[in-house]
CSV table of C-alpha atoms in Angstrom, one decimal:
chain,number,residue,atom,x,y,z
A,24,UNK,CA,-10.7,6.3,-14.9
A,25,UNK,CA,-11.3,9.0,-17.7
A,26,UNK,CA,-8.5,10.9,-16.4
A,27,UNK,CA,-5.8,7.7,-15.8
A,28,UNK,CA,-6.2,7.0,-19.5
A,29,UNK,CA,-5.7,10.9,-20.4
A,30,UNK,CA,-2.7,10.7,-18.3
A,31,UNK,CA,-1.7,7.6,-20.1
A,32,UNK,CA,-2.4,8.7,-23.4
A,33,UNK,CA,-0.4,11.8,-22.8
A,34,UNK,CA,2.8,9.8,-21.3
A,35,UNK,CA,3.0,7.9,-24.4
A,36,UNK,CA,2.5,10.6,-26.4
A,37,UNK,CA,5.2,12.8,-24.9
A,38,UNK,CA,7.5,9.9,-24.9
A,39,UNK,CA,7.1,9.3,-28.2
A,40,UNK,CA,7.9,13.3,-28.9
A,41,UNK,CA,11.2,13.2,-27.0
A,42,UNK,CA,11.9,10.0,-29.0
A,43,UNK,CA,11.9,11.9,-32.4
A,44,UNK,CA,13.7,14.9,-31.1
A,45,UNK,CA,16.7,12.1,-29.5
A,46,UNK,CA,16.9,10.7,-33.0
A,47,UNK,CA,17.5,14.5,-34.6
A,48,UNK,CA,20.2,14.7,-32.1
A,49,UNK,CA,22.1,11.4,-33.3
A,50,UNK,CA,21.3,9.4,-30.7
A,51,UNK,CA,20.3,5.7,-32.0
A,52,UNK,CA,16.9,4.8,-33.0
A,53,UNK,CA,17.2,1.4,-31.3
A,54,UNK,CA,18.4,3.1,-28.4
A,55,UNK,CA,15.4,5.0,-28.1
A,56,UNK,CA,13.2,2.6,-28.3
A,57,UNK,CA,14.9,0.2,-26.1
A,58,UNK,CA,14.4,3.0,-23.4
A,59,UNK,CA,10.7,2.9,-24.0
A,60,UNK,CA,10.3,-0.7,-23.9
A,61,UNK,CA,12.2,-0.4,-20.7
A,62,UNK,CA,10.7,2.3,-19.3
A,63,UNK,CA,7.2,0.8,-19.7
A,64,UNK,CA,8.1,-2.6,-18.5
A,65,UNK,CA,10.0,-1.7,-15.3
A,66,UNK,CA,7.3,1.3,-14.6
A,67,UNK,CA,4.2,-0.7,-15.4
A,68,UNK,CA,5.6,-4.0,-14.7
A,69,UNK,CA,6.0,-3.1,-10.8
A,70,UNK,CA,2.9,-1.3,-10.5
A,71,UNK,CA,0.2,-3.9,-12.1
A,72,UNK,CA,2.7,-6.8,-10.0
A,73,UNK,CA,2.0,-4.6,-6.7
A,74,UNK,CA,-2.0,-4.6,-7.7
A,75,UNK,CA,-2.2,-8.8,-8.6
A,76,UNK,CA,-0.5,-9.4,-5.0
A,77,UNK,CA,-1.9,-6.7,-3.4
A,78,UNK,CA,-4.5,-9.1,-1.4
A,79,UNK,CA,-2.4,-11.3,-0.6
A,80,UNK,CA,0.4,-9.6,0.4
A,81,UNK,CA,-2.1,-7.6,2.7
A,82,UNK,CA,-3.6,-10.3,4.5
A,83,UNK,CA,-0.2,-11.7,5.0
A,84,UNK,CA,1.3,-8.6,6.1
A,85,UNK,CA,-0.7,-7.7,8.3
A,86,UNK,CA,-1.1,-10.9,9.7
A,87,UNK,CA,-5.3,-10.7,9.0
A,88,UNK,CA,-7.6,-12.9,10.1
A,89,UNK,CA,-10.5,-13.8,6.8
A,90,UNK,CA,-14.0,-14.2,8.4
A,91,UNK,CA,-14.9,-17.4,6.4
A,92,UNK,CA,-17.3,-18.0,8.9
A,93,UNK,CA,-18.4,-15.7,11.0
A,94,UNK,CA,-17.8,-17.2,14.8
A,95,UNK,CA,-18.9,-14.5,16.7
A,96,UNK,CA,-22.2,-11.5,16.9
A,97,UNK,CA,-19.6,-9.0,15.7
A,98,UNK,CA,-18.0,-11.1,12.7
A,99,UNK,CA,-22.0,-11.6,11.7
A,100,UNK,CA,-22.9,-7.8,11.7
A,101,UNK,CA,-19.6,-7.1,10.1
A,102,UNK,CA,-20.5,-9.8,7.0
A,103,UNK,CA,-24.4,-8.6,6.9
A,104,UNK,CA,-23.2,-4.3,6.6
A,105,UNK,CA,-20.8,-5.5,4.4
A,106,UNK,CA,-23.1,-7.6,2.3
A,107,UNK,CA,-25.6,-5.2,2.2
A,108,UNK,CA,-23.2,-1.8,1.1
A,109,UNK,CA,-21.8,-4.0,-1.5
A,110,UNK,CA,-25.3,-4.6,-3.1
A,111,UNK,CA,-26.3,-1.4,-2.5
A,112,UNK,CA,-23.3,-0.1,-4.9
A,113,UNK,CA,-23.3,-2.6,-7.3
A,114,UNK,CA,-20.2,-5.0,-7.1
A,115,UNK,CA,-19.7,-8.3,-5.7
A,116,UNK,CA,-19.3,-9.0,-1.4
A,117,UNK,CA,-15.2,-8.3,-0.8
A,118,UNK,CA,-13.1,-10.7,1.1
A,119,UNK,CA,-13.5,-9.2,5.4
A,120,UNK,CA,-10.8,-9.7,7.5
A,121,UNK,CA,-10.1,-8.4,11.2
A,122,UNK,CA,-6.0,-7.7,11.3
A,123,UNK,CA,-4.9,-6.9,15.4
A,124,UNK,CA,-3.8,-3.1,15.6
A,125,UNK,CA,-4.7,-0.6,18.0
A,126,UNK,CA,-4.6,2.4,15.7
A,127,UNK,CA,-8.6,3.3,14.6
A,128,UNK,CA,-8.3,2.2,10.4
A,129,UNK,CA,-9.1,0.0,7.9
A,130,UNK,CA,-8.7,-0.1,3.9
A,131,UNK,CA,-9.2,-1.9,0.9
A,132,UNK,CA,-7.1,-3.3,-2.0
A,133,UNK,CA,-7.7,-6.0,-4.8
A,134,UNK,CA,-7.1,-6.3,-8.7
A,135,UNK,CA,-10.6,-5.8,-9.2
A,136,UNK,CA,-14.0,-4.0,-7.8
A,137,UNK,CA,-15.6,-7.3,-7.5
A,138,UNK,CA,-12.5,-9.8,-6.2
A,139,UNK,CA,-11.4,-7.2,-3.4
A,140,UNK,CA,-10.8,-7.3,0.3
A,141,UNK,CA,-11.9,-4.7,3.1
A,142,UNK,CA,-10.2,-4.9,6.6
A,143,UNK,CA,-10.5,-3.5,9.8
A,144,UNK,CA,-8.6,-3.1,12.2
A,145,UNK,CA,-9.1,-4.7,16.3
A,146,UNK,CA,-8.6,-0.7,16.9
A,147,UNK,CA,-11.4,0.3,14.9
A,148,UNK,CA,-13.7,-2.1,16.3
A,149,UNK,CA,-13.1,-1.9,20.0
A,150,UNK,CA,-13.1,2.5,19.6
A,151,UNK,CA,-16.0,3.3,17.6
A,152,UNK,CA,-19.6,2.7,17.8
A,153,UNK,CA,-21.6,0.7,15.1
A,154,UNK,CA,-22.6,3.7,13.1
A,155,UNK,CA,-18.9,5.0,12.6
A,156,UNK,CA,-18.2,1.4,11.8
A,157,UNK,CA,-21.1,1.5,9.1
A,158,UNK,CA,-19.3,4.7,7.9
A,159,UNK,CA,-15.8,3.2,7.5
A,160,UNK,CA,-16.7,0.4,5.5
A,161,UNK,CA,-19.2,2.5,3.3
A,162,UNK,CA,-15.9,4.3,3.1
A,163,UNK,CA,-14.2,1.5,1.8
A,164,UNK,CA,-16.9,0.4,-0.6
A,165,UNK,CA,-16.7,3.5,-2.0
A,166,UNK,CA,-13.0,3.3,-2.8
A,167,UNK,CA,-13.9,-0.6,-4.1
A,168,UNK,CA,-16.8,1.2,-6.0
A,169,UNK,CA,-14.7,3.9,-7.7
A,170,UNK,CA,-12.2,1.8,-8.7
A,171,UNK,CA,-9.3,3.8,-7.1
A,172,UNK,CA,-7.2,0.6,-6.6
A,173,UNK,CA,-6.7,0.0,-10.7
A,174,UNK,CA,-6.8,4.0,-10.8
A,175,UNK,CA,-3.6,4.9,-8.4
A,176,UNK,CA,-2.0,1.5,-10.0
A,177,UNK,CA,-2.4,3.5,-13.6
A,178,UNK,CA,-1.4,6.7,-12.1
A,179,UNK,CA,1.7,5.3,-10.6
A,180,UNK,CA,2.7,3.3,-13.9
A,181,UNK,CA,2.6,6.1,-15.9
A,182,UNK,CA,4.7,8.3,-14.0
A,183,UNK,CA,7.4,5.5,-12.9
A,184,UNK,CA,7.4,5.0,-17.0
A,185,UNK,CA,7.7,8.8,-17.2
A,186,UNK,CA,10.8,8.9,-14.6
A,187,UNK,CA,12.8,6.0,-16.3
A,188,UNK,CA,12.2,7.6,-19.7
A,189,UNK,CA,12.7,11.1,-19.0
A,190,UNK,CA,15.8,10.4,-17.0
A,191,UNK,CA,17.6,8.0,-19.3
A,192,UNK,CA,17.0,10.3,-22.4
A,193,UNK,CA,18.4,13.5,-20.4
A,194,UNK,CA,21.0,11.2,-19.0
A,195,UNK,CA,21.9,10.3,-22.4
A,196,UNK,CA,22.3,13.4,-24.3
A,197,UNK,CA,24.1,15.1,-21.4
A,198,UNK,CA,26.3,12.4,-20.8
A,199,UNK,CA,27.3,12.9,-24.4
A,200,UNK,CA,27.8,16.6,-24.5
A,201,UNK,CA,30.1,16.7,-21.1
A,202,UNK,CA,32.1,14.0,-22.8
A,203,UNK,CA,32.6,15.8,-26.2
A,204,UNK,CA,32.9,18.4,-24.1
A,205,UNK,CA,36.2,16.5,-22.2
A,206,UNK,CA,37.5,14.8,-25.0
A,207,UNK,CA,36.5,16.7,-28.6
A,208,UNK,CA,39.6,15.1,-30.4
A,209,UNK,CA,38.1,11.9,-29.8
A,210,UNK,CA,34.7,12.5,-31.3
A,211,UNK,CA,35.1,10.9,-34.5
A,212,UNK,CA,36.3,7.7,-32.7
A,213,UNK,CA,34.0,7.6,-29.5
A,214,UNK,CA,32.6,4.4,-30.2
A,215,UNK,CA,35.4,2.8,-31.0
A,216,UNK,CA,37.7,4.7,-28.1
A,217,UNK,CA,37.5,2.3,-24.4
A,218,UNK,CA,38.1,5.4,-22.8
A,219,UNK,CA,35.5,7.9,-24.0
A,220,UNK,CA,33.4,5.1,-23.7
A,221,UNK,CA,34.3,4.4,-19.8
A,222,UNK,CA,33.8,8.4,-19.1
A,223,UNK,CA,30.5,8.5,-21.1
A,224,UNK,CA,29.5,5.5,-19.2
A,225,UNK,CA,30.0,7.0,-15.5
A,226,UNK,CA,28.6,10.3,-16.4
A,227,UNK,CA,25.3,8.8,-17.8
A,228,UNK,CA,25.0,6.5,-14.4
A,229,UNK,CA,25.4,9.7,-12.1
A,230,UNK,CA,23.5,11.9,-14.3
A,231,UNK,CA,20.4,9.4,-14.7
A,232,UNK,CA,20.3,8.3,-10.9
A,233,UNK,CA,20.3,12.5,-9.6
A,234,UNK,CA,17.5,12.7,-12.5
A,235,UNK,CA,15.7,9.4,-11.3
A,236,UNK,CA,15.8,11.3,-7.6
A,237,UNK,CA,14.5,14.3,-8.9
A,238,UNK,CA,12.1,13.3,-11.0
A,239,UNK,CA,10.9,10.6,-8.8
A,240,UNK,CA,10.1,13.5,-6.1
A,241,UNK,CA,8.3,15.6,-8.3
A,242,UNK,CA,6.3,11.7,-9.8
A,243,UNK,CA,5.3,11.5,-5.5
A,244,UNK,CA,4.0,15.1,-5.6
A,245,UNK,CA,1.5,14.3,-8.3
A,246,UNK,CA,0.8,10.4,-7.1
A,247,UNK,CA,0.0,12.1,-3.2
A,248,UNK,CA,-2.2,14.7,-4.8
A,249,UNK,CA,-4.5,11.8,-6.9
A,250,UNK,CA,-4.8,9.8,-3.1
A,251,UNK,CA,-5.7,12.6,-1.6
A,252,UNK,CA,-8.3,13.4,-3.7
A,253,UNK,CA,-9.7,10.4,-3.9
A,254,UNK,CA,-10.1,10.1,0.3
A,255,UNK,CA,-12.7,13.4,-0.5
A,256,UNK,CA,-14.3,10.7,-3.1
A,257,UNK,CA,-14.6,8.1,-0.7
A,258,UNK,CA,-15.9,10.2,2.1
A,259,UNK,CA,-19.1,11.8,-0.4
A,260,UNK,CA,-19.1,8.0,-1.4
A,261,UNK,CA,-19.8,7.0,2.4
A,262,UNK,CA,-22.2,9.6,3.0
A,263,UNK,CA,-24.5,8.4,0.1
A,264,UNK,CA,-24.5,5.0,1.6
A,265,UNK,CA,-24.6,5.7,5.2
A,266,UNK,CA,-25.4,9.7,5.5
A,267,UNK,CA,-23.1,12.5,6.0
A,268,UNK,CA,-23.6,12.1,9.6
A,269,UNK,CA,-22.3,9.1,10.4
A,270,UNK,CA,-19.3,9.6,8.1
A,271,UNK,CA,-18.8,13.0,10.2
A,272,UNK,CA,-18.9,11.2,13.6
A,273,UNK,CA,-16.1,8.6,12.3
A,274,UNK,CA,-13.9,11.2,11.0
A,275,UNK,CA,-14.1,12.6,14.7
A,276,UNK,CA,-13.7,9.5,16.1
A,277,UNK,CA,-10.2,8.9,14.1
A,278,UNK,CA,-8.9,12.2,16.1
A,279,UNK,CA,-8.5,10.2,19.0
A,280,UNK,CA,-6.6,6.7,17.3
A,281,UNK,CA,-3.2,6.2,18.0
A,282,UNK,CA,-0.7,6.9,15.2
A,283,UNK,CA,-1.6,4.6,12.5
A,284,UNK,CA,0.6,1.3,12.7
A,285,UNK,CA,0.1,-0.1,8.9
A,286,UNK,CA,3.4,-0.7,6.8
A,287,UNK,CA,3.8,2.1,4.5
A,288,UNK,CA,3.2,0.0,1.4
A,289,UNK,CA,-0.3,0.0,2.7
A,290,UNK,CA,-1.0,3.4,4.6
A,291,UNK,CA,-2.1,4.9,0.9
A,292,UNK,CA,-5.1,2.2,1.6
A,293,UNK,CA,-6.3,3.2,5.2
A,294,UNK,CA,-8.6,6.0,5.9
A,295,UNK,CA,-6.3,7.1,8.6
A,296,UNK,CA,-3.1,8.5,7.3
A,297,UNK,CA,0.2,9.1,8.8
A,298,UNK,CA,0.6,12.3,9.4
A,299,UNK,CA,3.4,14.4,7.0
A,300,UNK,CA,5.5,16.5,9.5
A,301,UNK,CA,7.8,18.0,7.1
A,302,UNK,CA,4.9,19.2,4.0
A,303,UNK,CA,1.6,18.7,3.6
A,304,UNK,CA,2.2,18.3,-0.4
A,305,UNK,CA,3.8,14.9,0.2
A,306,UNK,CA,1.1,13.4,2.6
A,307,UNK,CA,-1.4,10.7,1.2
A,308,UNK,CA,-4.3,11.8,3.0
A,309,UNK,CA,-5.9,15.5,3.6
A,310,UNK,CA,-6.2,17.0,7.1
A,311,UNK,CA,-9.0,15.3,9.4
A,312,UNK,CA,-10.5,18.7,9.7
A,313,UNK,CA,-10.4,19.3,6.1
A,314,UNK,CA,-12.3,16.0,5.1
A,315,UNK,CA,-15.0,17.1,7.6
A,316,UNK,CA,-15.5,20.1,6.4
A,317,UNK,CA,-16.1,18.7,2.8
A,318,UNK,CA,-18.3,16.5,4.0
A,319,UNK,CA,-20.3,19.8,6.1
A,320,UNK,CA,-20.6,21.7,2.9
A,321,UNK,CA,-21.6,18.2,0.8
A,322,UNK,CA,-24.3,18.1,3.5
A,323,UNK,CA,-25.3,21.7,3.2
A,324,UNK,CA,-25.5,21.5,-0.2
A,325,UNK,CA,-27.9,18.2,-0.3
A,326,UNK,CA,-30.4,20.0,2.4
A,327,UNK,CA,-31.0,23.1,0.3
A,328,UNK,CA,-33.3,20.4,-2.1
């Protein structure tokens, strides 16, 4: 959370930088603010809307089934480990719910560590034994625990905020140069002039959407770096709850799942990833192999006191 509010504090502080330095180069004070307001609105306002719905639209999306009442041996052992992992961390029992797949995964999501929802997939639960399933949810308590839900909903406010503003100042002050650049005898009358204003108009809308492309690509870079991160997090989360062990055998396990079947508004949630064929730099999770290793050299490290 320490570093979401850095990055925050840094985002605003930049924006409010470039601000000044538009207003030295005659661009509009209330046009500069108008692109923070928006910038902040449409970049934040999507984000924290995402996180509100998050449960619901996962339950729904997925076509999940919430164990109210537990109707079967499984659904009972599932509540209990559940139950049990949550009090062992510290935050209130999550919503549980079974959704039919036959990839190997499960996830979490929710607005807040103690109103969230953990679910597994039909996969998971007919392909690994009852000590990988302890590790996967331990897995998923750990993400509930960390509070990576509200952190990668920060992270990706901020830098959607960053995108619109960045763009639409460039945008802005380039649109304006090419056009004086075009048409210098109409500089003294370009507000008042339809047809500087039509050409400054179309410039700023290509300019700001290749900018928005751009930007946006390098915003995914940094957003795919936090989530993978935070699967490392999750996975030395597990193994405190559960033991290294277990957590290892899991991992394994997920070698063998089918490719994972999740809609890609959710597949930043699962512990199984989809796999990035182009660049590793753009995938939301880190290589199986490399999570087990962490987790070997976490071990190591805990035997040697």
């Amino acid at each position: 959370m320490m570093r979401a509010t850095l990055l925050i504090i840094t985002n605003f502080s930049v924006m409010i930088l470039i601000g000044f330095l538009l207003m030295f180069t005659g661009i509009y004070p209330h046009n500069v603010i108008k692109m923070m307001v928006t910038a902040c609105v449409v970049g934040f306002g999507g984000a924290f809307t995402s996180l509100f719905l998050s449960k619901w639209i996962a339950i729904r999306s997925i076509h999940a089934k919430v164990i109210e009442r537990p109707s079967n041996e499984m659904e009972y052992w599932l509540i209990n480990v559940v139950k049990y992992q949550s009090y062992k961390v510290g935050i209130e029992m999550p919503t549980v719910a079974i959704y039919p797949a036959y990839d190997i995964n499960a996830f979490a999501t929710g607005a807040k560590r103690n109103e969230s929802l953990v679910a597994i997939s039909s996969g998971l639960l007919h392909n690994m034994n009852r000590n990988e399933v302890e590790a996967v949810l331990a897995h998923e308590i750990s993400h509930i625990d960390n509070g990576d839900m509200v952190t990668m909903t920060l992270i990706q406010g901020v830098l959607n905020t960053f995108v619109i503003f960045i763009s639409s100042a460039v945008s802005l002050v380039l649109s304006k140069v090419i056009s004086n650049m075009l048409m210098p005898n109409m500089e003294n009358h370009r507000y008042n002039n339809y047809r500087y204003n039509q050409i400054n108009a179309k410039l700023y809308s290509s300019i700001s959407a290749a900018l928005g492309t751009l930007f946006g690509t390098f915003a995914s870079l940094v957003t795919m770096w936090f989530s993978r991160r935070r699967e490392f997090y999750a996975d030395i989360g597990a193994a405190k709850i559960v033991g290294a062990d277990k957590m290892i055998s899991a991992l394994e396990r997920l070698k063998s799942s089918y490719e994972p079947q999740e809609p890609n508004n959710l597949i930043t949630l699962c512990i199984h990833g989809k796999k990035d064929f182009f660049v590793e730099l753009f995938a939301s999770h880190p290589p199986l192999e490399q999570r087990i290793n962490a987790l070997r050299r976490y071990h190591n490290s805990i035997k040697k006191f």
